[in-house]
Coordinates of C-alpha atoms in Angstrom, one line a residue:
X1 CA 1.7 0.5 -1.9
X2 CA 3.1 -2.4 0.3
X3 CA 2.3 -3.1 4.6
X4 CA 5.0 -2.7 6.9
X5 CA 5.5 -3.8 10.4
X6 CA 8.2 -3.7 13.2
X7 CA 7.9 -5.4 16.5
X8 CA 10.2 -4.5 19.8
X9 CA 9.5 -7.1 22.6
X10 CA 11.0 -6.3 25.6
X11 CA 11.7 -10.0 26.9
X12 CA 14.9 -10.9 25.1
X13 CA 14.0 -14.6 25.1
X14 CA 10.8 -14.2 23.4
X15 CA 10.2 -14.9 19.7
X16 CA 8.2 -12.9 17.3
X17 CA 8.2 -15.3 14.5
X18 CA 4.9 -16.2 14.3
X19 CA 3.7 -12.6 15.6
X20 CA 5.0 -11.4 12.3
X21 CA 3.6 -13.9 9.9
X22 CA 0.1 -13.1 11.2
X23 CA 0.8 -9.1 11.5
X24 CA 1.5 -9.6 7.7
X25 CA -1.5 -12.0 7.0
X26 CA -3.5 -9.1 8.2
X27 CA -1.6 -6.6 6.0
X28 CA -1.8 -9.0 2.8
X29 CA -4.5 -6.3 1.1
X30 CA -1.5 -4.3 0.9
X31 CA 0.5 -6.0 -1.7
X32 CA 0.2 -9.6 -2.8
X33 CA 3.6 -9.4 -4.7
X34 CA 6.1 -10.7 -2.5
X35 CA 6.6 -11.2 1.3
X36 CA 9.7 -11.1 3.8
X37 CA 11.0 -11.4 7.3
X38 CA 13.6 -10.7 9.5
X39 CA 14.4 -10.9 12.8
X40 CA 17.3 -10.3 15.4
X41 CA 18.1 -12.9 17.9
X42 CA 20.5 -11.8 20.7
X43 CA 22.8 -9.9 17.6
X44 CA 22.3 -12.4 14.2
X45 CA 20.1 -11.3 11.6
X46 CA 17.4 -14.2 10.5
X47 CA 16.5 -13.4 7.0
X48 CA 13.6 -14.9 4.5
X49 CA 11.9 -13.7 1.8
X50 CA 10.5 -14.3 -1.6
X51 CA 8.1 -13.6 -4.3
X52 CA 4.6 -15.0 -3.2
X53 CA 1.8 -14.3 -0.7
X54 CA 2.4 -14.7 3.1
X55 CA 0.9 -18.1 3.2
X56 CA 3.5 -19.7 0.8
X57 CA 6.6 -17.6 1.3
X58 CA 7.0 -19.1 5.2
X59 CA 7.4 -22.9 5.3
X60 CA 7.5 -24.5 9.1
X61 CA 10.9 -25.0 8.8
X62 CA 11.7 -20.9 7.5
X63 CA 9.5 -19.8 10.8
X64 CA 11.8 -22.2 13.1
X65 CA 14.3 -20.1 11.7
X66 CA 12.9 -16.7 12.1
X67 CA 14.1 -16.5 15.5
X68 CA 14.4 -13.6 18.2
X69 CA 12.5 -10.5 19.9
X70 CA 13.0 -8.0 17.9
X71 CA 12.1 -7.5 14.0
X72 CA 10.6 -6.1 10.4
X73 CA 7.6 -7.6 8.2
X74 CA 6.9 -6.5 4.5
X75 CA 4.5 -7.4 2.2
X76 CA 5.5 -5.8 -1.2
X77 CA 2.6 -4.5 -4.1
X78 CA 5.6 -3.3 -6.7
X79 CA 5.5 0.3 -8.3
X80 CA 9.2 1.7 -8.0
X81 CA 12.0 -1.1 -9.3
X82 CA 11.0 -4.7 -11.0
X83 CA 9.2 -7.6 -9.4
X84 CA 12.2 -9.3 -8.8
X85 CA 12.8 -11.1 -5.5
X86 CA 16.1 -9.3 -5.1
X87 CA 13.9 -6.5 -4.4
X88 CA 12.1 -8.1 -1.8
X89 CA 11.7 -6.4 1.7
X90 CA 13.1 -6.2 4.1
X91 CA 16.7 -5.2 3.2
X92 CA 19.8 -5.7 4.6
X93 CA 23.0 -3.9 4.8
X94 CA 26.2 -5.2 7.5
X95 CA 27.4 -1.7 8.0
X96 CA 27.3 -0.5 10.5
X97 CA 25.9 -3.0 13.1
X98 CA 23.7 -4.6 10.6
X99 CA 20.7 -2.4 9.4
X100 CA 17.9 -3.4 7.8
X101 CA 14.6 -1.4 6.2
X102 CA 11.3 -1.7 5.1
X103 CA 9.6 0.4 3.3
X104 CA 6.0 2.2 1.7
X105 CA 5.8 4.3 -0.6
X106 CA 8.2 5.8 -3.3
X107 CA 10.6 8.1 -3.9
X108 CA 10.4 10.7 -7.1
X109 CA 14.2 11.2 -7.0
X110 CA 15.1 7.7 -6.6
X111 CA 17.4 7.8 -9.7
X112 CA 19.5 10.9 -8.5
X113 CA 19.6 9.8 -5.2
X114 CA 21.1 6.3 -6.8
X115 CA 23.5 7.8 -8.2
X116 CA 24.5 9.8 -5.1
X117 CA 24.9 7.1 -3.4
X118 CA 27.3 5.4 -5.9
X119 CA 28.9 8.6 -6.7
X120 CA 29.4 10.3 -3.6
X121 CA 28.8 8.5 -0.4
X122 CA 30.8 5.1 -2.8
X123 CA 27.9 2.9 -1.9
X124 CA 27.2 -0.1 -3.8
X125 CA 23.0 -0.1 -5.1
X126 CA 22.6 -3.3 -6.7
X127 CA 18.7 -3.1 -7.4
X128 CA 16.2 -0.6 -8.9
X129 CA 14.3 -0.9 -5.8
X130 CA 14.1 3.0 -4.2
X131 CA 14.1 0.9 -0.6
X132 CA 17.8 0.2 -1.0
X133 CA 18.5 4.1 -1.5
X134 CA 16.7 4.5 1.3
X135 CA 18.8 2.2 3.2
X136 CA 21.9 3.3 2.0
X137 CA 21.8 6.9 2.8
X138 CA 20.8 6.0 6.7
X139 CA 23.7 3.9 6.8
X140 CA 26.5 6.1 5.7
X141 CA 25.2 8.9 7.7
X142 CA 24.9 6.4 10.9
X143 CA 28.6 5.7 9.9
X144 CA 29.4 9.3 9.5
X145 CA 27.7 10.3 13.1
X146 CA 29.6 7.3 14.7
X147 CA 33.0 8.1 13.5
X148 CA 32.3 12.3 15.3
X149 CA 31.7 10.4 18.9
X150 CA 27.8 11.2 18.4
X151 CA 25.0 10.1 21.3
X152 CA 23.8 7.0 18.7
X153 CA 19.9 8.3 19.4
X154 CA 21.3 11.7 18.2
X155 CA 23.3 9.9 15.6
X156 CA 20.2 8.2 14.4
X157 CA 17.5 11.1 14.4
X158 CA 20.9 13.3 11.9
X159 CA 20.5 10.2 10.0
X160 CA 17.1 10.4 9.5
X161 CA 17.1 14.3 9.0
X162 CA 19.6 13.4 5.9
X163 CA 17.3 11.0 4.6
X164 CA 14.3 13.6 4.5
X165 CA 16.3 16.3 3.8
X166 CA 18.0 14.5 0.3
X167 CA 14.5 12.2 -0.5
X168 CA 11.5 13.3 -2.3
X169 CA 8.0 11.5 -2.4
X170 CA 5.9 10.0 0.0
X171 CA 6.9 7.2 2.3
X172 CA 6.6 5.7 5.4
X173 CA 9.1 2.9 7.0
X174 CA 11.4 1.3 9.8
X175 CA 14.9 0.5 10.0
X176 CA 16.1 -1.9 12.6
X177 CA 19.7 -1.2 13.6
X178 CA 20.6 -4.3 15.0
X179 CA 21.4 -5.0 19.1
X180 CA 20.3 -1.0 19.1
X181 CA 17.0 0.6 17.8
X182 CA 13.8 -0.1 15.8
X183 CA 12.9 3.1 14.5
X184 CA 9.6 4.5 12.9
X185 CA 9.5 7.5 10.3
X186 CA 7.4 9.2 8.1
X187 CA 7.6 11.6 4.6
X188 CA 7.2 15.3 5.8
X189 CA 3.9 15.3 4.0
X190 CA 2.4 12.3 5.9
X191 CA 1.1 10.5 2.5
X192 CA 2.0 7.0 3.2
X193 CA 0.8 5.6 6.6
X194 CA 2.6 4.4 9.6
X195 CA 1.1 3.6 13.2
X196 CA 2.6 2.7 16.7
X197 CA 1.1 0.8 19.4
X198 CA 2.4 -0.7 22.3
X199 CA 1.5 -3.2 25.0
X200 CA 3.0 -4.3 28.5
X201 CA 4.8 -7.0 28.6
X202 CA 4.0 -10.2 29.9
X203 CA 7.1 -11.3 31.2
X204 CA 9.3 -8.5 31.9
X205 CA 7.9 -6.4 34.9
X206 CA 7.3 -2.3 34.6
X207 CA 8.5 -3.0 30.2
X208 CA 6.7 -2.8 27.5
X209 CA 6.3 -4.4 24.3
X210 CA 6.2 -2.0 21.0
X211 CA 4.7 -2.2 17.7
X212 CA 4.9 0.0 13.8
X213 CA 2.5 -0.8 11.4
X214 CA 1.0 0.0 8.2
X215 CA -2.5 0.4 9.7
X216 CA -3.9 -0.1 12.9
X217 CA -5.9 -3.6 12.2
X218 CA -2.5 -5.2 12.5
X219 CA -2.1 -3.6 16.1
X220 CA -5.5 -4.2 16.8
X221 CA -4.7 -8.6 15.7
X222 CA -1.6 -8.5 17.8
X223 CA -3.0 -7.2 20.9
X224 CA -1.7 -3.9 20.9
X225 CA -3.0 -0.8 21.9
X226 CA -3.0 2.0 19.2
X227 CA -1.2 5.0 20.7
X228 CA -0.8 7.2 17.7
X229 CA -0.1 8.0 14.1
X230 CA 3.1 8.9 13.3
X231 CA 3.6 12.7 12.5
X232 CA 4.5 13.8 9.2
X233 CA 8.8 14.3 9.4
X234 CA 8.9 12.7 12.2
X235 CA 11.1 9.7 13.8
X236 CA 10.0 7.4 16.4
X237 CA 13.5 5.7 18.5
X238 CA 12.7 2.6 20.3
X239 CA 15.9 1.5 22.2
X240 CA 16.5 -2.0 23.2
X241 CA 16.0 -0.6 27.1
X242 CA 12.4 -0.1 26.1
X243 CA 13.2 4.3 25.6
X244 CA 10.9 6.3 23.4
X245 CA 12.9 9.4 21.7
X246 CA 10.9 11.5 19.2
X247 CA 11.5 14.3 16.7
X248 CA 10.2 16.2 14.1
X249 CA 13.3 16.1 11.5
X250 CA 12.8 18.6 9.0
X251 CA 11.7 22.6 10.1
X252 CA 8.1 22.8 10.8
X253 CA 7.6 25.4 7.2
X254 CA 9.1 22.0 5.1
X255 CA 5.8 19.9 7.2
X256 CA 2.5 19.8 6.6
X257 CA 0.0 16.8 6.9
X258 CA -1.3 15.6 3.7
X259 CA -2.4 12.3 3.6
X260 CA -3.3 9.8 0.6
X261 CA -6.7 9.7 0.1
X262 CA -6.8 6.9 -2.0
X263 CA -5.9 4.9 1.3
X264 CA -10.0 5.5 2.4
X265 CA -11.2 5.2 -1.2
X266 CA -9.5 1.6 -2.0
X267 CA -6.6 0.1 -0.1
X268 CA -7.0 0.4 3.9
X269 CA -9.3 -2.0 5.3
X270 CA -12.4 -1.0 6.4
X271 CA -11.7 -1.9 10.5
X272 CA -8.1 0.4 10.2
X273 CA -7.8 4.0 11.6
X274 CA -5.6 6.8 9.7
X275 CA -4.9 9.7 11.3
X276 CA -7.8 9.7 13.5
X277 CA -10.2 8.6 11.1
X278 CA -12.3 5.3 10.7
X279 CA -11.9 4.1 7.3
X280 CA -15.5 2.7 7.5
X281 CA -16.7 5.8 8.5
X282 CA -15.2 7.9 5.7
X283 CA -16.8 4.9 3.4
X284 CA -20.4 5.0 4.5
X285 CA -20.0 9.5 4.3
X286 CA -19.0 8.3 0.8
X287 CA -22.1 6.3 -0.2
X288 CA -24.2 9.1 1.4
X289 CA -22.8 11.6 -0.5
X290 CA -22.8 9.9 -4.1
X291 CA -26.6 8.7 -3.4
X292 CA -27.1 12.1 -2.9
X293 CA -25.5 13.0 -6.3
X294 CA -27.5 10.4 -8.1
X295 CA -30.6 12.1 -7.1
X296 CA -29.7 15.2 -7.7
X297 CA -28.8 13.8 -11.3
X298 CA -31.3 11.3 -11.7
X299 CA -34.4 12.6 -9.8
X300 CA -36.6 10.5 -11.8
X301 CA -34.4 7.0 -11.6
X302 CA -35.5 4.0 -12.3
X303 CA -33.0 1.9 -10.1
X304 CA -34.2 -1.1 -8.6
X305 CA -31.4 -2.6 -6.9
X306 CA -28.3 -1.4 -5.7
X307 CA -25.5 -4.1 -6.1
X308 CA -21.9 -3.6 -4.5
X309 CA -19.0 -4.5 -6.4
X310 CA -16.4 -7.2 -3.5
X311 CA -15.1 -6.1 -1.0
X312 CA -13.8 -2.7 -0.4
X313 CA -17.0 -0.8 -2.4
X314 CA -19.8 -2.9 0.0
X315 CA -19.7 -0.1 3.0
X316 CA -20.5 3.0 0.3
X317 CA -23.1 0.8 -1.8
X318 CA -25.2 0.2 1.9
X319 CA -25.5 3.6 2.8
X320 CA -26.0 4.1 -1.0
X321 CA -29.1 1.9 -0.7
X322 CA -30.6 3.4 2.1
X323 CA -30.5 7.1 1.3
X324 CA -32.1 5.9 -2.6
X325 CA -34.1 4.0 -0.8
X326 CA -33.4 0.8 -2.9
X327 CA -32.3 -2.9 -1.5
X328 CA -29.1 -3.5 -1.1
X329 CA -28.4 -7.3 -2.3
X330 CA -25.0 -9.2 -3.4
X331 CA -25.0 -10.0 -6.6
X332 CA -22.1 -11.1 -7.0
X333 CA -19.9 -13.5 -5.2
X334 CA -16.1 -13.5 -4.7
X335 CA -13.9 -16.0 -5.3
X336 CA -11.1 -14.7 -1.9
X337 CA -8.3 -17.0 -3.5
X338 CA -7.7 -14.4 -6.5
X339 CA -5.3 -11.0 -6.0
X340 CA -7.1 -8.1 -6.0
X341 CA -7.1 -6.9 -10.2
X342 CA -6.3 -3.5 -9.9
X343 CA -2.4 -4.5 -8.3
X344 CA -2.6 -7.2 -11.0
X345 CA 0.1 -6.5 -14.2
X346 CA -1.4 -6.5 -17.8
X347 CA -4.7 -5.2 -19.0
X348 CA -5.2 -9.1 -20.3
X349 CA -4.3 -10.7 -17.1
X350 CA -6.6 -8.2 -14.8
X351 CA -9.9 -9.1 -17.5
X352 CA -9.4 -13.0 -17.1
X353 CA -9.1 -12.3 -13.8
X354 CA -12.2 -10.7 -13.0
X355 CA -14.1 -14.0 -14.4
X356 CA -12.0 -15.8 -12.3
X357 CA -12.6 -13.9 -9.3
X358 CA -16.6 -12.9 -9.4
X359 CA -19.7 -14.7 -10.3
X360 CA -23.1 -13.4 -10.5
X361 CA -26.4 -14.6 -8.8
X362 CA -28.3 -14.5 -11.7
X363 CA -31.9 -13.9 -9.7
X364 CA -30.7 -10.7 -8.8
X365 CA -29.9 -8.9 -12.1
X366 CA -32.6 -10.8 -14.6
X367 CA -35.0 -8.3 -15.4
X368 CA -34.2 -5.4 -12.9
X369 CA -32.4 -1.8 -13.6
X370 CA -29.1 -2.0 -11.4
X371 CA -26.8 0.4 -9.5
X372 CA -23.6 -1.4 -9.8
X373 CA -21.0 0.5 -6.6
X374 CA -17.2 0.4 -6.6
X375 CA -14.7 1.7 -5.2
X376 CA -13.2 3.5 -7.8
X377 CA -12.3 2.7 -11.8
X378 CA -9.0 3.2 -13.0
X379 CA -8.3 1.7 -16.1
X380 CA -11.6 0.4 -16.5
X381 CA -10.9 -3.5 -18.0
X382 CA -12.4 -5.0 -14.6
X383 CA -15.7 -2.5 -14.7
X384 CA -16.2 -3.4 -18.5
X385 CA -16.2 -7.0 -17.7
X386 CA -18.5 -6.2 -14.7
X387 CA -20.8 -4.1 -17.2
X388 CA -21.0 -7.3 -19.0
X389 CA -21.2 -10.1 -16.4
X390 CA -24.3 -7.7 -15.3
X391 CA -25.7 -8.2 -18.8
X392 CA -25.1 -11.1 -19.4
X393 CA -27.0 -12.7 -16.2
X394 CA -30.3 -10.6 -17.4
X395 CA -29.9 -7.1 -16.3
X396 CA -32.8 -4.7 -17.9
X397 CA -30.4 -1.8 -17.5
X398 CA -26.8 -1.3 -15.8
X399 CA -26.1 1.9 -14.1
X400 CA -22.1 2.4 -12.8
X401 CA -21.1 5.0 -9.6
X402 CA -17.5 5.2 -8.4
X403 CA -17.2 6.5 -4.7
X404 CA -13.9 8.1 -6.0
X405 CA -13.2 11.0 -8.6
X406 CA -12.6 10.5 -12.5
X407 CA -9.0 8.8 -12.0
X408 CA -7.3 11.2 -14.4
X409 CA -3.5 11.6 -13.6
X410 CA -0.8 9.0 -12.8
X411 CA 0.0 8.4 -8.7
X412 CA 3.6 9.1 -8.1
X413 CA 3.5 7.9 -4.6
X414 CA 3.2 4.2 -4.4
X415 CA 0.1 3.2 -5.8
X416 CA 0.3 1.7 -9.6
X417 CA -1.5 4.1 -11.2
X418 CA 1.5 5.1 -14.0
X419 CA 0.6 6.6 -17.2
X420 CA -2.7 8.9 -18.6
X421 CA -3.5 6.9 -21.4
X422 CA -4.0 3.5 -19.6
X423 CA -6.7 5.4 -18.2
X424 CA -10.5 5.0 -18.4
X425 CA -11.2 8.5 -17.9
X426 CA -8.6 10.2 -19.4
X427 CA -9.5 13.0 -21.9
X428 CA -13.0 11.3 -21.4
X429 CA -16.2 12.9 -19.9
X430 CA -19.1 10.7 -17.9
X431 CA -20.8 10.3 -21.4
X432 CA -17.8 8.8 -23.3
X433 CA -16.9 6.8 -20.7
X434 CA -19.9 5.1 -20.1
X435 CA -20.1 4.5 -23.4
X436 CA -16.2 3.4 -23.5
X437 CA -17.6 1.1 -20.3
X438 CA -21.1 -0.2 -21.5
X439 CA -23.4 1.0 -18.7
X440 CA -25.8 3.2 -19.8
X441 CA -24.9 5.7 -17.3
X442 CA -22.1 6.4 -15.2
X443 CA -22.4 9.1 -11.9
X444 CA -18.8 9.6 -9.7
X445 CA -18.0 11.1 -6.8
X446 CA -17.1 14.8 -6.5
X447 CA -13.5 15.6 -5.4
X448 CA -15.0 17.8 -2.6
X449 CA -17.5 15.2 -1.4
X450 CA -14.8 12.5 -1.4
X451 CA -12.7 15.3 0.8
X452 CA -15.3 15.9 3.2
X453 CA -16.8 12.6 3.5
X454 CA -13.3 11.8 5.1
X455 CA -13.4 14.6 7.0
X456 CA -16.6 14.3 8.7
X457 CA -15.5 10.6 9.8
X458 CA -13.0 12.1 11.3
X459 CA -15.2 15.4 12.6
X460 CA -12.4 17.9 11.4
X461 CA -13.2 20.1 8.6
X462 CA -10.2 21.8 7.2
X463 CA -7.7 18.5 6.9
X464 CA -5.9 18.5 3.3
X465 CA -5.3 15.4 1.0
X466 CA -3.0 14.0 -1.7
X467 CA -5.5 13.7 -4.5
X468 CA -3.4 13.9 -7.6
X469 CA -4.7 11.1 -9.1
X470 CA -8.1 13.7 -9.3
X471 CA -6.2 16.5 -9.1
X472 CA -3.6 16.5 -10.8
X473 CA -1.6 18.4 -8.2
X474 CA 1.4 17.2 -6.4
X475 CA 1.8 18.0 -2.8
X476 CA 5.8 17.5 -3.6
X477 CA 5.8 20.1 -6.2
X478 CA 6.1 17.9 -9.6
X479 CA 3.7 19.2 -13.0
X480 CA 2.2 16.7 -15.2
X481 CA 4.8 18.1 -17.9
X482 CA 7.7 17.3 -16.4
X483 CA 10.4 14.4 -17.7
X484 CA 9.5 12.3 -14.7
X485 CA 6.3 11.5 -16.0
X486 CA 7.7 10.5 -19.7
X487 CA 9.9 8.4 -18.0
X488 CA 7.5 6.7 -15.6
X489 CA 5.3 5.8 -18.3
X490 CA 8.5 4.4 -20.1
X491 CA 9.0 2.3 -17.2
X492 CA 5.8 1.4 -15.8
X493 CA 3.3 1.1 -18.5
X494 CA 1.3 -2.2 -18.9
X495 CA 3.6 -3.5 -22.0
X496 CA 6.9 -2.5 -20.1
X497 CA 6.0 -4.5 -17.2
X498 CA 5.2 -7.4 -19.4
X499 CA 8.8 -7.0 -21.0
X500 CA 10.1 -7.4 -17.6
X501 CA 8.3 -10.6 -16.8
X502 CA 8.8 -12.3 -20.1
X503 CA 12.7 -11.3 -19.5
X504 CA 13.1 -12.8 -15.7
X505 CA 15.2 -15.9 -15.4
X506 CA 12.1 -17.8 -14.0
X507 CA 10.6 -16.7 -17.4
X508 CA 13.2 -18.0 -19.7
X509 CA 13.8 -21.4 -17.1
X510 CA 9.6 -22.3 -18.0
X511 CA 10.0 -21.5 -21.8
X512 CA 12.6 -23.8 -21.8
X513 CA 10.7 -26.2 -19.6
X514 CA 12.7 -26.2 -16.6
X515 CA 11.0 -26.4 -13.1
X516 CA 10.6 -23.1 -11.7
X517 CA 12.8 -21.7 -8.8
X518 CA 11.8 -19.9 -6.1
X519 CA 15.2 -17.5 -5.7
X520 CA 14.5 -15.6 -9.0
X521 CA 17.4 -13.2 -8.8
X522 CA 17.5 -13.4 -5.0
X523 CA 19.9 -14.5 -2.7
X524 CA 20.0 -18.1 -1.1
X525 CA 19.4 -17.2 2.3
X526 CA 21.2 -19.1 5.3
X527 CA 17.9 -19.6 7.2
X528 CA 16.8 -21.7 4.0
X529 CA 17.8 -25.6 4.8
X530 CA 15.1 -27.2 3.1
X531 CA 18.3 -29.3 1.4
X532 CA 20.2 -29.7 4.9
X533 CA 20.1 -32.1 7.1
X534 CA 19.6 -30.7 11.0
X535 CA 21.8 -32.2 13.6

């Protein structure tokens, strides 16, 4: 999972710089991993990026760089690839024009696709990032469409229809064909997220300025006005004369609109619309619904508090409170200058972490029986250590509710949930994972009360989701027996991740007690003077 953002300002004098570094501060809940720019100043590319949160990737003097109107943001939360800052977004390719991309989601057939590229189209793909294929296979058809005399909007939707048509997953993304076109697009299942707003513009009379994001709070921070969501197989063509082309790329039997779901449990922000739905809504139809299910349960509880687990579970542990009819009260306080666990790498690094990153008021466990609220639990090392911070601050007795499903399949989508047995709730029922958690009970949300607390935000009733990681049914077709789950666990397991760390060259540099670098595998970018002297 990773937030994206493209911005089109009409005035060709203008500079989006610092637009973009606060579109991407927004997006940060997104991915933590790594951060990068670039923009396009009357025809030259400005390029920076890095490992490292928003905040400490751009420097003064890499924003004076990051000139122009016209350009992408990324924030990255790694799944497909390493963590590498080779892999950083946006990226870049010369030919033709100079076309760059960035890029949610990932892509199921990233490994045929890379050797397609290399194999037929003669492409170069130097990472294991599935962005680059993406890139790649837009460029040699722009190339292709070029060399036939093609209209270049036409040229561009054909390249876009090759991308969906050879690309299977779920994404969302931009490409910005430099001196030409910012263009939006989406998977023909709609599971990864992409908005566009637009604005006029302040300088230019009867123009207007234009904006793709990940979610709507960063149009909504920008001053833009949402206009829509983009449509599942469809491409959004922003010219540099300010034209708007659209199209549906793929045949409308190869389309239907299934979101992620996950998006509403954990990983939008509560103040960002999707598809027409309020994400805070959807949360507090969440709470009512698992309250509900706790009484129905529980008739006779005991439960004297009900205590939300920072930040994203808070909206579902209020309306929790109110239909049990129990306080609401923070027990625990956050510590906002730790990454969120779950996108963290290593069971060992996620369960320091959550010491690091919550403390208890003791006055509101000692004694009492507590509803503890989250979001959802996945592998379950932050909840256990929840369990027992609980405990430990004098907790009588420690009840757990997830406003998601049992989490019992891997996400092959973009979010980092890789491999069965790195689950909590795998071959598990509520007993043995409570037990496996150490609450003394443990109640989740039902798959179809998740589904229709979303859909009654959003007052439709017969919407469809991507819930495999409940499920266990993939909207693009895979089973949970094929070879592309053997080999994602092969590759993105907890202890193959670690591998990759420990075998980085900023790894090996502080065993051997260099200084660290900050161009770990990546490029040293022109826009990066911090050794030059400016005339």
């Amino acid at each position: 999972m990773c937030g994206i953002l493209g911005l089109l300002l009409a005035d060709e004098d203008a500079q989006i710089n610092q637009m973009l570094f606060d579109g991407l501060t927004v997006l940060q809940h997104r991915g933590q991993d790594a951060a990068g720019i670039v923009t396009s100043e009357h025809g030259r590319l400005h390029l920076r990026k890095d490992n490292g949160l928003v905040k400490d990737v751009f420097q003064t003097h890499h924003m004076i760089d990051l000139r122009g109107n016209f350009g992408l943001g990324h924030v990255r939360y790694p799944t497909a690839g390493s963590s590498s800052c080779a892999e950083a977004q946006p990226l870049y390719t010369n030919y033709p024009h100079g076309v760059c991309v960035a890029h949610n989601g990932n892509l199921t057939n990233a490994v045929d696709l890379a050797d397609y590229c290399r194999n037929k189209l003669g492409r170069h793909i130097n990472t294991d990032s599935d962005s680059e294929v993406l890139l790649n296979i837009f460029a040699d058809s722009l190339i292709k469409g070029e060399s036939n005399g093609s209209d270049m909007v036409e040229n561009i939707f054909s390249a876009v229809e090759k991308v969906m048509s050879l690309c299977k997953g779920g994404y969302a993304g931009m490409y910005l064909i430099n001196g030409i076109a910012l263009v939006g697009f989406r998977d023909p299942h709609g599971i990864r997220p992409i908005v566009m707003g637009t604005r006029k513009s302040s300088t230019v009379d009867e123009k207007s300025d234009y904006i793709f994001a990940s979610e709507s709070v960063a149009i909504d921070t920008l001053g833009f006005d949402l206009v829509r969501d983009v449509e599942p197989a469809e491409a959004i063509v922003i010219t540099m004369d300010g034209q708007v082309h659209t199209r549906r790329c793929l045949p409308e039997d190869k389309i239907s609109l299934t979101p992620c779901i996950f998006e509403h449990v954990y990983f939008a922000r509560p103040d960002s619309i999707m598809d027409g739905i309020s994400v805070y809504e959807s949360r507090l139809k969440m709470g009512e619904k698992l309250a509900y299910q706790i009484i129905e349960k529980y008739p006779d509880h005991d439960i004297d508090v009900v205590i939300p687990i920072p930040d994203t579970s808070r909206t579902s542990a209020v309306q929790a409170a109110y239909i049990l009819g129990r306080p609401y009260r923070e027990g625990f306080i956050k510590n906002r200058y730790i990454a969120r666990t779950f996108i963290m790498p290593g069971q060992e690094t996620r369960r320091k972490s959550v010491r690091l990153k919550l403390n208890t008021i003791k006055s509101e466990f000692a004694g009492r029986n507590v509803l503890l609220v989250d979001d959802s639990v996945v592998r379950g090392t932050t909840a256990t250590e929840i369990i027992q911070m609980a405990r430990d601050a004098g907790a009588n007795k420690v009840y757990m509710t997830s406003a998601a499903p049992p989490i019992r399949y891997p996400n092959i989508y973009g979010i980092d949930i890789p491999t069965r047995h790195e689950l909590v709730a795998y071959e598990r029922d509520d007993e043995e994972i409570a037990e496996k958690l150490g609450c003394d009970w443990i109640v989740y949300q039902r798959l179809n009360d998740l589904e229709d607390s979303v859909n009654e935000a959003g007052d439709c009733s017969d919407q469809s989701y991507e819930t495999s990681c409940f499920s266990g049914t993939y909207v693009t077709g895979e089973t949970i027996n094929d070879d592309y789950f053997t080999k994602l666990h092969d590759l993105r397991n907890d202890d193959a991740k670690l591998k990759q760390l420990e075998s980085t060259g900023a790894a090996q540099a502080a065993k051997a007690g260099m200084p660290p670098g900050s161009h770990d595998g990546c490029e040293n970018l022109q826009n990066d003077r911090r050794g030059a002297t400016r005339a």
